[in-house]
mmCIF file of C-alpha atoms in Angstrom:
data_model
loop_
_atom_site.group_PDB
_atom_site.id
_atom_site.type_symbol
_atom_site.label_atom_id
_atom_site.label_comp_id
_atom_site.label_asym_id
_atom_site.label_seq_id
_atom_site.Cartn_x
_atom_site.Cartn_y
_atom_site.Cartn_z
ATOM 1 C CA MET A 788 32.500 11.004 -237.137
ATOM 2 C CA ILE A 789 31.730 9.117 -233.909
ATOM 3 C CA ARG A 790 34.097 6.335 -234.935
ATOM 4 C CA ALA A 791 36.864 8.902 -235.447
ATOM 5 C CA LEU A 792 36.116 10.431 -232.036
ATOM 6 C CA ILE A 793 36.376 7.001 -230.408
ATOM 7 C CA THR A 794 39.696 6.307 -232.108
ATOM 8 C CA LYS A 795 41.185 9.700 -231.238
ATOM 9 C CA THR A 796 40.052 9.469 -227.619
ATOM 10 C CA ASN A 797 41.579 6.028 -227.234
ATOM 11 C CA LEU A 798 44.862 7.120 -228.795
ATOM 12 C CA TYR A 799 45.001 10.279 -226.690
ATOM 13 C CA CYS A 800 44.381 8.390 -223.443
ATOM 14 C CA LEU A 801 46.943 5.751 -224.407
ATOM 15 C CA SER A 802 49.545 8.466 -225.019
ATOM 16 C CA ILE A 803 48.849 9.950 -221.570
ATOM 17 C CA GLU A 804 49.089 6.521 -219.964
ATOM 18 C CA LYS A 805 52.410 5.952 -221.725
ATOM 19 C CA ARG A 806 53.814 9.236 -220.396
ATOM 20 C CA LEU A 807 52.363 9.184 -216.874
ATOM 21 C CA GLY A 808 51.657 5.525 -216.201
ATOM 22 C CA LEU A 809 48.253 3.923 -215.642
ATOM 23 C CA LEU A 810 47.944 4.771 -211.944
ATOM 24 C CA THR A 811 48.729 8.477 -212.372
ATOM 25 C CA THR A 812 46.453 8.675 -215.418
ATOM 26 C CA SER A 813 43.636 7.035 -213.452
ATOM 27 C CA LEU A 814 44.128 9.550 -210.634
ATOM 28 C CA LEU A 815 44.113 12.450 -213.098
ATOM 29 C CA ILE A 816 40.849 11.192 -214.604
ATOM 30 C CA GLY A 817 39.444 10.856 -211.093
ATOM 31 C CA PHE A 818 40.256 14.505 -210.348
ATOM 32 C CA ILE A 819 38.670 15.650 -213.615
ATOM 33 C CA ILE A 820 35.448 13.700 -212.997
ATOM 34 C CA ILE A 821 35.111 14.920 -209.398
ATOM 35 C CA ALA A 822 35.753 18.505 -210.547
ATOM 36 C CA PHE A 823 33.056 18.165 -213.217
ATOM 37 C CA ASP A 824 30.668 16.692 -210.650
ATOM 38 C CA MET A 825 31.237 19.728 -208.446
ATOM 39 C CA LEU A 826 29.973 21.860 -211.313
ATOM 40 C CA TYR A 827 27.043 19.584 -212.100
ATOM 41 C CA VAL A 828 25.804 19.602 -208.486
ATOM 42 C CA THR A 829 26.596 22.217 -205.857
ATOM 43 C CA PRO A 830 29.046 20.712 -203.342
ATOM 44 C CA SER A 831 28.899 21.324 -199.616
ATOM 45 C CA PHE A 832 31.895 21.448 -197.292
ATOM 46 C CA GLU A 833 30.080 21.807 -193.983
ATOM 47 C CA SER A 834 29.069 18.578 -192.262
ATOM 48 C CA ALA A 835 25.452 18.195 -191.177
ATOM 49 C CA TYR A 836 23.088 15.474 -189.918
ATOM 50 C CA HIS A 837 24.941 12.133 -190.002
ATOM 51 C CA GLY A 838 27.971 13.865 -191.430
ATOM 52 C CA LEU A 839 28.189 15.969 -188.291
ATOM 53 C CA GLN A 840 28.027 12.863 -186.094
ATOM 54 C CA TYR A 841 30.870 11.251 -188.032
ATOM 55 C CA SER A 842 32.848 14.474 -187.687
ATOM 56 C CA LEU A 843 32.325 14.552 -183.918
ATOM 57 C CA LEU A 844 33.283 10.888 -183.660
ATOM 58 C CA SER A 845 36.530 11.570 -185.529
ATOM 59 C CA ASN A 846 37.690 13.923 -182.742
ATOM 60 C CA ASN A 847 38.123 10.917 -180.474
ATOM 61 C CA PRO A 848 36.567 7.623 -181.652
ATOM 62 C CA PHE A 849 36.952 6.051 -178.216
ATOM 63 C CA ASP A 850 35.635 8.867 -176.071
ATOM 64 C CA PHE A 851 32.676 7.100 -174.488
ATOM 65 C CA GLU A 852 31.591 10.025 -172.347
ATOM 66 C CA HIS A 853 29.713 11.513 -175.298
ATOM 67 C CA SER A 854 26.991 9.475 -176.995
ATOM 68 C CA ASN A 855 27.117 9.002 -180.750
ATOM 69 C CA PRO A 856 24.459 7.084 -182.714
ATOM 70 C CA LEU A 857 26.971 6.093 -185.418
ATOM 71 C CA ARG A 858 29.646 4.610 -183.177
ATOM 72 C CA TYR A 859 29.392 1.144 -184.773
ATOM 73 C CA ARG A 860 30.521 2.611 -188.132
ATOM 74 C CA ILE A 861 33.997 3.291 -186.858
ATOM 75 C CA LEU A 862 36.467 3.009 -189.741
ATOM 76 C CA PRO A 863 36.116 6.438 -191.489
ATOM 77 C CA SER A 864 36.165 8.367 -188.210
ATOM 78 C CA LEU A 865 39.162 6.326 -187.080
ATOM 79 C CA ILE A 866 40.949 7.161 -190.333
ATOM 80 C CA GLY A 867 40.124 10.845 -189.786
ATOM 81 C CA TYR A 868 41.461 10.665 -186.245
ATOM 82 C CA ILE A 869 44.734 8.987 -187.290
ATOM 83 C CA THR A 870 45.314 11.367 -190.229
ATOM 84 C CA PHE A 871 44.370 14.475 -188.178
ATOM 85 C CA LEU A 872 41.480 15.184 -190.559
ATOM 86 C CA ARG A 873 39.210 15.507 -187.563
ATOM 87 C CA GLY A 874 36.162 17.536 -186.670
ATOM 88 C CA ASP A 875 35.591 20.317 -189.193
ATOM 89 C CA LEU A 876 38.166 18.739 -191.526
ATOM 90 C CA PHE A 877 36.602 15.287 -191.487
ATOM 91 C CA PHE A 878 34.531 15.938 -194.642
ATOM 92 C CA ILE A 879 37.815 15.613 -196.573
ATOM 93 C CA ILE A 880 38.018 11.882 -195.782
ATOM 94 C CA PRO A 881 34.853 10.903 -197.745
ATOM 95 C CA LEU A 882 35.933 13.216 -200.583
ATOM 96 C CA ILE A 883 39.283 11.425 -200.776
ATOM 97 C CA PHE A 884 37.497 8.085 -200.975
ATOM 98 C CA ALA A 885 35.130 9.427 -203.646
ATOM 99 C CA LEU A 886 38.233 10.290 -205.660
ATOM 100 C CA LEU A 887 39.747 6.866 -204.953
ATOM 101 C CA LEU A 888 36.528 5.143 -206.035
ATOM 102 C CA VAL A 889 36.406 6.914 -209.393
ATOM 103 C CA THR A 890 40.154 6.434 -209.870
ATOM 104 C CA SER A 891 40.005 2.721 -209.075
ATOM 105 C CA ILE A 892 37.171 2.073 -211.538
ATOM 106 C CA TYR A 893 39.154 3.419 -214.482
ATOM 107 C CA TYR A 894 42.255 1.579 -213.283
ATOM 108 C CA VAL A 895 40.447 -1.763 -212.894
ATOM 109 C CA TYR A 896 38.783 -1.607 -216.316
ATOM 110 C CA ARG A 897 42.050 -0.751 -218.006
ATOM 111 C CA GLU A 898 43.597 -3.692 -216.177
ATOM 112 C CA LYS A 899 40.789 -5.788 -217.682
ATOM 113 C CA LYS A 900 42.062 -4.624 -221.092
ATOM 114 C CA TYR A 901 39.032 -2.451 -221.875
ATOM 115 C CA ASP A 902 39.766 0.372 -224.306
ATOM 116 C CA PRO A 903 40.429 3.742 -222.623
ATOM 117 C CA LEU A 904 37.138 5.284 -223.804
ATOM 118 C CA ASP A 905 35.116 2.303 -222.605
ATOM 119 C CA SER A 906 36.987 2.465 -219.299
ATOM 120 C CA LEU A 907 36.074 6.156 -219.075
ATOM 121 C CA LEU A 908 32.434 5.361 -219.776
ATOM 122 C CA PHE A 909 32.353 2.627 -217.149
ATOM 123 C CA THR A 910 33.917 5.078 -214.720
ATOM 124 C CA GLY A 911 31.182 7.552 -215.641
ATOM 125 C CA LEU A 912 28.495 5.004 -214.732
ATOM 126 C CA ILE A 913 29.450 5.647 -211.112
ATOM 127 C CA GLY A 914 31.188 9.013 -211.338
ATOM 128 C CA PHE A 915 28.170 10.608 -213.045
ATOM 129 C CA SER A 916 25.518 9.199 -210.726
ATOM 130 C CA SER A 917 24.109 9.847 -207.270
ATOM 131 C CA THR A 918 26.788 7.490 -205.968
ATOM 132 C CA ILE A 919 29.114 10.499 -206.134
ATOM 133 C CA TYR A 920 26.655 13.412 -206.394
ATOM 134 C CA ILE A 921 25.093 12.765 -202.982
ATOM 135 C CA GLN A 922 28.522 12.424 -201.413
ATOM 136 C CA LEU A 923 29.420 15.897 -202.679
ATOM 137 C CA GLN A 924 26.279 17.494 -201.266
ATOM 138 C CA ALA A 925 26.100 15.512 -198.019
ATOM 139 C CA ALA A 926 29.416 16.579 -196.515
ATOM 140 C CA GLY A 927 30.779 14.208 -193.911
ATOM 141 C CA TYR A 928 28.621 11.238 -194.943
ATOM 142 C CA THR A 929 30.830 8.196 -195.405
ATOM 143 C CA ASP A 930 29.022 6.458 -198.275
ATOM 144 C CA ALA A 931 31.940 6.827 -200.670
ATOM 145 C CA VAL A 932 34.183 4.995 -198.208
ATOM 146 C CA PHE A 933 32.194 1.767 -198.183
ATOM 147 C CA TYR A 934 31.360 2.108 -201.905
ATOM 148 C CA PHE A 935 35.109 2.069 -202.515
ATOM 149 C CA PHE A 936 35.584 -1.124 -200.506
ATOM 150 C CA VAL A 937 32.498 -2.738 -202.050
ATOM 151 C CA PHE A 938 33.778 -2.003 -205.553
ATOM 152 C CA LEU A 939 37.132 -3.588 -204.741
ATOM 153 C CA SER A 940 35.382 -6.627 -203.226
ATOM 154 C CA PHE A 941 33.656 -7.234 -206.556
ATOM 155 C CA ALA A 942 36.642 -6.194 -208.688
ATOM 156 C CA TYR A 943 38.973 -8.704 -207.000
ATOM 157 C CA ILE A 944 36.498 -11.570 -206.845
ATOM 158 C CA LYS A 945 39.103 -13.862 -208.446
ATOM 159 C CA ARG A 946 41.326 -13.225 -205.398
ATOM 160 C CA PRO A 947 38.908 -14.391 -202.693
ATOM 161 C CA VAL A 948 41.017 -13.535 -199.631
ATOM 162 C CA LEU A 949 41.600 -9.983 -200.852
ATOM 163 C CA SER A 950 37.930 -9.626 -201.791
ATOM 164 C CA ALA A 951 36.913 -10.718 -198.284
ATOM 165 C CA VAL A 952 39.354 -8.252 -196.699
ATOM 166 C CA TYR A 953 37.783 -5.386 -198.642
ATOM 167 C CA PHE A 954 34.333 -6.622 -197.618
ATOM 168 C CA CYS A 955 35.473 -6.589 -193.993
ATOM 169 C CA LEU A 956 36.621 -2.970 -194.324
ATOM 170 C CA GLY A 957 33.285 -2.088 -195.929
ATOM 171 C CA MET A 958 31.405 -3.650 -193.012
ATOM 172 C CA LEU A 959 33.499 -1.671 -190.523
ATOM 173 C CA THR A 960 32.434 1.441 -192.439
ATOM 174 C CA HIS A 961 28.714 0.698 -192.695
ATOM 175 C CA GLU A 962 26.749 -2.429 -191.838
ATOM 176 C CA SER A 963 24.521 -1.996 -194.911
ATOM 177 C CA CYS A 964 27.254 -3.783 -196.883
ATOM 178 C CA ILE A 965 25.712 -6.993 -195.530
ATOM 179 C CA PHE A 966 22.929 -6.560 -198.098
ATOM 180 C CA LEU A 967 25.497 -7.280 -200.832
ATOM 181 C CA LEU A 968 26.675 -10.513 -199.248
ATOM 182 C CA PRO A 969 24.353 -12.684 -201.433
ATOM 183 C CA GLY A 970 25.485 -10.726 -204.495
ATOM 184 C CA LEU A 971 29.155 -11.312 -203.714
ATOM 185 C CA ILE A 972 28.602 -15.039 -203.286
ATOM 186 C CA LEU A 973 26.656 -15.305 -206.549
ATOM 187 C CA TYR A 974 29.238 -13.151 -208.346
ATOM 188 C CA SER A 975 32.006 -15.453 -207.164
ATOM 189 C CA ARG A 976 30.263 -18.394 -208.784
ATOM 190 C CA TYR A 977 29.448 -16.340 -211.895
ATOM 191 C CA ALA A 978 33.033 -15.106 -212.334
ATOM 192 C CA ASN A 979 35.007 -18.102 -211.070
ATOM 193 C CA GLY A 980 33.021 -20.990 -212.519
ATOM 194 C CA SER A 981 31.063 -23.755 -210.845
ATOM 195 C CA ASP A 982 33.824 -25.057 -208.545
ATOM 196 C CA ILE A 983 31.726 -25.689 -205.422
ATOM 197 C CA LYS A 984 34.785 -26.194 -203.231
ATOM 198 C CA GLN A 985 36.141 -22.784 -204.266
ATOM 199 C CA LEU A 986 32.742 -21.202 -203.655
ATOM 200 C CA PHE A 987 32.428 -22.617 -200.146
ATOM 201 C CA LYS A 988 35.965 -21.515 -199.375
ATOM 202 C CA TYR A 989 35.068 -17.954 -200.406
ATOM 203 C CA MET A 990 31.907 -18.088 -198.304
ATOM 204 C CA GLY A 991 34.079 -19.074 -195.364
ATOM 205 C CA TYR A 992 36.338 -16.080 -195.974
ATOM 206 C CA LEU A 993 33.302 -13.789 -196.036
ATOM 207 C CA LEU A 994 32.048 -15.198 -192.738
ATOM 208 C CA VAL A 995 35.459 -14.587 -191.192
ATOM 209 C CA ALA A 996 35.302 -11.049 -192.604
ATOM 210 C CA LEU A 997 32.233 -10.403 -190.439
ATOM 211 C CA ILE A 998 34.016 -11.287 -187.203
ATOM 212 C CA PRO A 999 35.909 -7.979 -186.643
ATOM 213 C CA LEU A 1000 32.680 -5.968 -186.793
ATOM 214 C CA LEU A 1001 30.841 -8.446 -184.540
ATOM 215 C CA ILE A 1002 33.627 -8.304 -181.953
ATOM 216 C CA TYR A 1003 33.751 -4.523 -182.137
ATOM 217 C CA ARG A 1004 29.965 -4.182 -181.748
ATOM 218 C CA MET A 1005 29.930 -6.545 -178.785
ATOM 219 C CA TRP A 1006 32.745 -4.597 -177.135
ATOM 220 C CA ILE A 1007 31.116 -1.203 -177.735
ATOM 221 C CA SER A 1008 27.710 -2.490 -176.605
ATOM 222 C CA SER A 1009 29.244 -3.617 -173.300
ATOM 223 C CA ILE A 1010 30.461 -0.062 -172.662
ATOM 224 C CA VAL A 1011 27.891 2.334 -174.079
ATOM 225 C CA LYS A 1012 24.435 2.358 -175.628
ATOM 226 C CA VAL A 1013 24.479 3.057 -179.378
ATOM 227 C CA GLU A 1014 21.210 4.440 -180.741
ATOM 228 C CA TYR A 1015 21.404 3.037 -184.278
ATOM 229 C CA ASP A 1016 21.388 -0.648 -183.451
ATOM 230 C CA LEU A 1017 19.241 -3.532 -184.698
ATOM 231 C CA ASN A 1018 16.529 -2.792 -182.153
ATOM 232 C CA PHE A 1019 16.237 0.760 -183.483
ATOM 233 C CA TYR A 1020 16.038 -0.181 -187.167
ATOM 234 C CA PHE A 1021 13.531 -2.971 -186.659
ATOM 235 C CA SER A 1022 11.414 -1.139 -184.105
ATOM 236 C CA LYS A 1023 7.760 -0.636 -184.929
ATOM 237 C CA ASP A 1024 8.173 3.159 -184.897
ATOM 238 C CA ASN A 1025 11.077 3.136 -187.368
ATOM 239 C CA LEU A 1026 9.423 0.639 -189.712
ATOM 240 C CA SER A 1027 6.264 2.741 -189.752
ATOM 241 C CA PHE A 1028 8.190 5.990 -190.244
ATOM 242 C CA ALA A 1029 10.309 4.565 -193.076
ATOM 243 C CA PHE A 1030 7.253 3.180 -194.857
ATOM 244 C CA LYS A 1031 5.322 6.452 -194.663
ATOM 245 C CA LYS A 1032 8.273 8.506 -195.898
ATOM 246 C CA MET A 1033 9.336 6.105 -198.625
ATOM 247 C CA ILE A 1034 6.167 4.696 -200.153
ATOM 248 C CA ASP A 1035 5.165 7.703 -202.307
ATOM 249 C CA HIS A 1036 8.655 8.327 -203.674
ATOM 250 C CA ILE A 1037 10.319 4.927 -203.972
ATOM 251 C CA GLY A 1038 10.051 4.866 -207.790
ATOM 252 C CA ALA A 1039 11.400 8.355 -208.410
ATOM 253 C CA GLY A 1040 13.880 8.078 -205.560
ATOM 254 C CA GLY A 1041 15.300 4.850 -206.947
ATOM 255 C CA PHE A 1042 15.350 6.187 -210.506
ATOM 256 C CA TYR A 1043 17.498 9.194 -209.596
ATOM 257 C CA ALA A 1044 20.201 6.962 -208.181
ATOM 258 C CA PHE A 1045 21.380 6.195 -211.740
ATOM 259 C CA LYS A 1046 18.721 7.725 -214.029
ATOM 260 C CA LEU A 1047 19.103 6.331 -217.581
ATOM 261 C CA PHE A 1048 21.907 4.003 -216.531
ATOM 262 C CA TRP A 1049 19.179 1.708 -215.170
ATOM 263 C CA ILE A 1050 18.765 0.674 -218.819
ATOM 264 C CA PHE A 1051 21.791 -1.618 -218.498
ATOM 265 C CA PRO A 1052 20.475 -4.020 -215.824
ATOM 266 C CA LEU A 1053 16.832 -3.794 -216.902
ATOM 267 C CA PHE A 1054 17.549 -4.490 -220.569
ATOM 268 C CA MET A 1055 20.088 -7.218 -219.863
ATOM 269 C CA LEU A 1056 17.751 -9.005 -217.451
ATOM 270 C CA TYR A 1057 15.518 -9.429 -220.505
ATOM 271 C CA LYS A 1058 18.210 -9.921 -223.146
ATOM 272 C CA ALA A 1059 20.196 -12.476 -221.137
ATOM 273 C CA ARG A 1060 17.168 -14.088 -219.475
ATOM 274 C CA LYS A 1061 18.383 -17.565 -220.437
ATOM 275 C CA ASP A 1062 21.588 -17.033 -218.463
ATOM 276 C CA LYS A 1063 20.187 -18.007 -215.076
ATOM 277 C CA GLN A 1064 23.381 -17.240 -213.149
ATOM 278 C CA PHE A 1065 23.477 -13.698 -214.520
ATOM 279 C CA VAL A 1066 19.771 -13.093 -213.874
ATOM 280 C CA MET A 1067 20.050 -14.359 -210.293
ATOM 281 C CA LEU A 1068 23.128 -12.221 -209.701
ATOM 282 C CA ILE A 1069 21.650 -8.946 -210.943
ATOM 283 C CA ALA A 1070 18.240 -9.596 -209.404
ATOM 284 C CA SER A 1071 19.759 -10.472 -206.020
ATOM 285 C CA ILE A 1072 21.871 -7.307 -205.870
ATOM 286 C CA ILE A 1073 18.997 -4.998 -206.801
ATOM 287 C CA THR A 1074 16.427 -6.798 -204.648
ATOM 288 C CA CYS A 1075 18.624 -6.948 -201.547
ATOM 289 C CA VAL A 1076 19.570 -3.286 -201.867
ATOM 290 C CA PHE A 1077 15.923 -2.244 -202.210
ATOM 291 C CA LEU A 1078 15.072 -4.330 -199.133
ATOM 292 C CA GLN A 1079 16.931 -1.716 -197.093
ATOM 293 C CA LEU A 1080 13.964 0.573 -197.726
ATOM 294 C CA LEU A 1081 11.983 -1.463 -195.215
ATOM 295 C CA ILE A 1082 14.066 0.185 -192.496
ATOM 296 C CA ALA A 1083 15.264 3.411 -194.149
ATOM 297 C CA PHE A 1084 13.567 6.093 -196.224
ATOM 298 C CA ASP A 1085 16.223 8.032 -198.182
ATOM 299 C CA ALA A 1086 15.673 5.939 -201.306
ATOM 300 C CA THR A 1087 18.101 7.585 -203.733
ATOM 301 C CA ARG A 1088 21.030 7.332 -201.356
ATOM 302 C CA ILE A 1089 20.144 3.803 -200.237
ATOM 303 C CA VAL A 1090 19.719 2.465 -203.779
ATOM 304 C CA CYS A 1091 23.172 3.711 -204.819
ATOM 305 C CA LEU A 1092 24.564 0.595 -203.151
ATOM 306 C CA ALA A 1093 23.257 -1.352 -206.173
ATOM 307 C CA PHE A 1094 26.011 0.138 -208.345
ATOM 308 C CA PRO A 1095 27.790 -3.236 -208.855
ATOM 309 C CA ALA A 1096 24.683 -4.450 -210.727
ATOM 310 C CA ILE A 1097 24.935 -1.472 -213.094
ATOM 311 C CA LEU A 1098 28.593 -2.197 -213.858
ATOM 312 C CA ILE A 1099 28.162 -5.965 -214.253
ATOM 313 C CA ALA A 1100 25.136 -5.529 -216.533
ATOM 314 C CA ALA A 1101 27.031 -3.032 -218.706
ATOM 315 C CA GLU A 1102 29.896 -5.521 -218.970
ATOM 316 C CA LYS A 1103 27.414 -8.185 -220.059
ATOM 317 C CA MET A 1104 25.900 -5.897 -222.690
ATOM 318 C CA LYS A 1105 29.349 -5.237 -224.115
ATOM 319 C CA THR A 1106 29.731 -8.949 -224.885
ATOM 320 C CA TYR A 1107 26.471 -8.982 -226.866
ATOM 321 C CA TYR A 1108 27.139 -6.215 -229.378
ATOM 322 C CA ASP A 1109 29.684 -4.887 -231.828
ATOM 323 C CA PRO A 1110 32.330 -2.942 -229.819
ATOM 324 C CA VAL A 1111 31.917 0.315 -231.762
ATOM 325 C CA LYS A 1112 28.104 0.183 -231.640
ATOM 326 C CA PHE A 1113 28.244 -0.513 -227.902
ATOM 327 C CA THR A 1114 30.575 2.434 -227.299
ATOM 328 C CA LYS A 1115 28.350 4.736 -229.392
ATOM 329 C CA PHE A 1116 25.277 3.683 -227.423
ATOM 330 C CA PHE A 1117 27.087 4.035 -224.094
ATOM 331 C CA LEU A 1118 28.405 7.492 -225.031
ATOM 332 C CA GLY A 1119 24.982 8.687 -226.169
ATOM 333 C CA LEU A 1120 23.315 7.398 -223.000
ATOM 334 C CA THR A 1121 25.892 9.181 -220.837
ATOM 335 C CA VAL A 1122 25.329 12.483 -222.637
ATOM 336 C CA LEU A 1123 21.532 12.163 -222.403
ATOM 337 C CA ASN A 1124 21.785 11.460 -218.679
ATOM 338 C CA PHE A 1125 23.211 14.926 -218.059
ATOM 339 C CA PHE A 1126 20.096 16.549 -219.518
ATOM 340 C CA LEU A 1127 17.872 14.985 -216.858
ATOM 341 C CA LEU A 1128 17.791 17.280 -213.840
ATOM 342 C CA GLN A 1129 19.251 15.631 -210.775
ATOM 343 C CA TYR A 1130 17.153 14.969 -207.660
ATOM 344 C CA PHE A 1131 17.461 12.925 -204.510
ATOM 345 C CA MET A 1132 14.859 11.722 -202.063
ATOM 346 C CA SER A 1133 14.924 12.726 -198.401
ATOM 347 C CA ALA A 1134 12.387 12.673 -195.574
ATOM 348 C CA ASP A 1135 10.912 15.819 -197.142
ATOM 349 C CA GLY A 1136 10.408 14.251 -200.568
ATOM 350 C CA LEU A 1137 12.323 14.818 -203.792
ATOM 351 C CA ILE A 1138 14.929 17.565 -203.485
ATOM 352 C CA PRO A 1139 16.616 19.140 -206.542
ATOM 353 C CA MET A 1140 20.414 19.019 -206.731
ATOM 354 C CA THR A 1141 21.163 22.298 -208.454
ATOM 355 C CA PRO A 1142 24.285 22.909 -210.560
ATOM 356 C CA SER A 1143 26.947 25.094 -208.961
ATOM 357 C CA ALA A 1144 26.286 28.053 -211.282
ATOM 358 C CA ILE A 1145 22.567 28.081 -210.455
ATOM 359 C CA GLY A 1146 23.299 27.614 -206.759
ATOM 360 C CA TRP A 1147 25.659 30.572 -206.849
ATOM 361 C CA LEU A 1148 23.092 32.767 -208.598
ATOM 362 C CA LEU A 1149 20.394 31.832 -206.089
ATOM 363 C CA ASN A 1150 22.636 32.796 -203.194
ATOM 364 C CA HIS A 1151 23.787 36.150 -204.627
#
């Protein structure tokens, strides 16, 4: 029965791809997943907190008369300004990038010659996780923008210049991308072989990719004081505040980033423990991402940046098992994940992310 379902799903998706083309099919799947997510968690379309600051910045990114603590993270607000999706309309920009992220994942895995159903399941690893859920509830936050660029940096690791360009765009969106720099370097060696000359060349590209943000920060710092700078994050007050808010909820907060999908990296760290390159890669991504919690407290949102480790580990698992058995396991895990109520961690502790139908009933 499951085998027949797999076959029919693959054939159906292939027929759609043949009629519409891979790009249009990927976009259609992206729309469907985002629409489902908006039922699974109640979306918000009114910017608040950081989202509000990004929205205000989008009205005029270079208006220095008004202070803005997020001025270093310029790219999304600049895109909003150029496209006239400014102010109250800015929340559309992150939603567009959430759609592009989900779309690109399906597209990339089909380009890797994965079967359509497996490509759908890999897309669901991110599309059905807090990586997208939090973006839908936290209107105006720009996480989906740098997740999109981070994904492309990893996806195009065999094209080092292009990978570095995407990393540069991610850094101009949010400086937290720097925590994935070790992971990108290790992934380059893992994916491209042990050519040291090629590795050092890629490292050089990544260093060059940091220059635009450094120049921009130096320029902005010479004009106006930006609250969220290195001094703020590593101040004694912030470190103490982050620790107090995070320490009691780090386990649950991290778990709800991907829920049962954590099985992929955790199991494969054990199963493939003799593959030192793989273990170092996955461990470095997860460890570096969790290190952010020394200076920030919203664990679920912060830990979502580890999504490349989830994808890479799932790819590794696929090479270890019979294709049909792997797809059955993956499908079952995805279904089970929906039955775990969704939460995220904030300064106030764990907050439930209610489905749209329940949210509507509570408000009427």
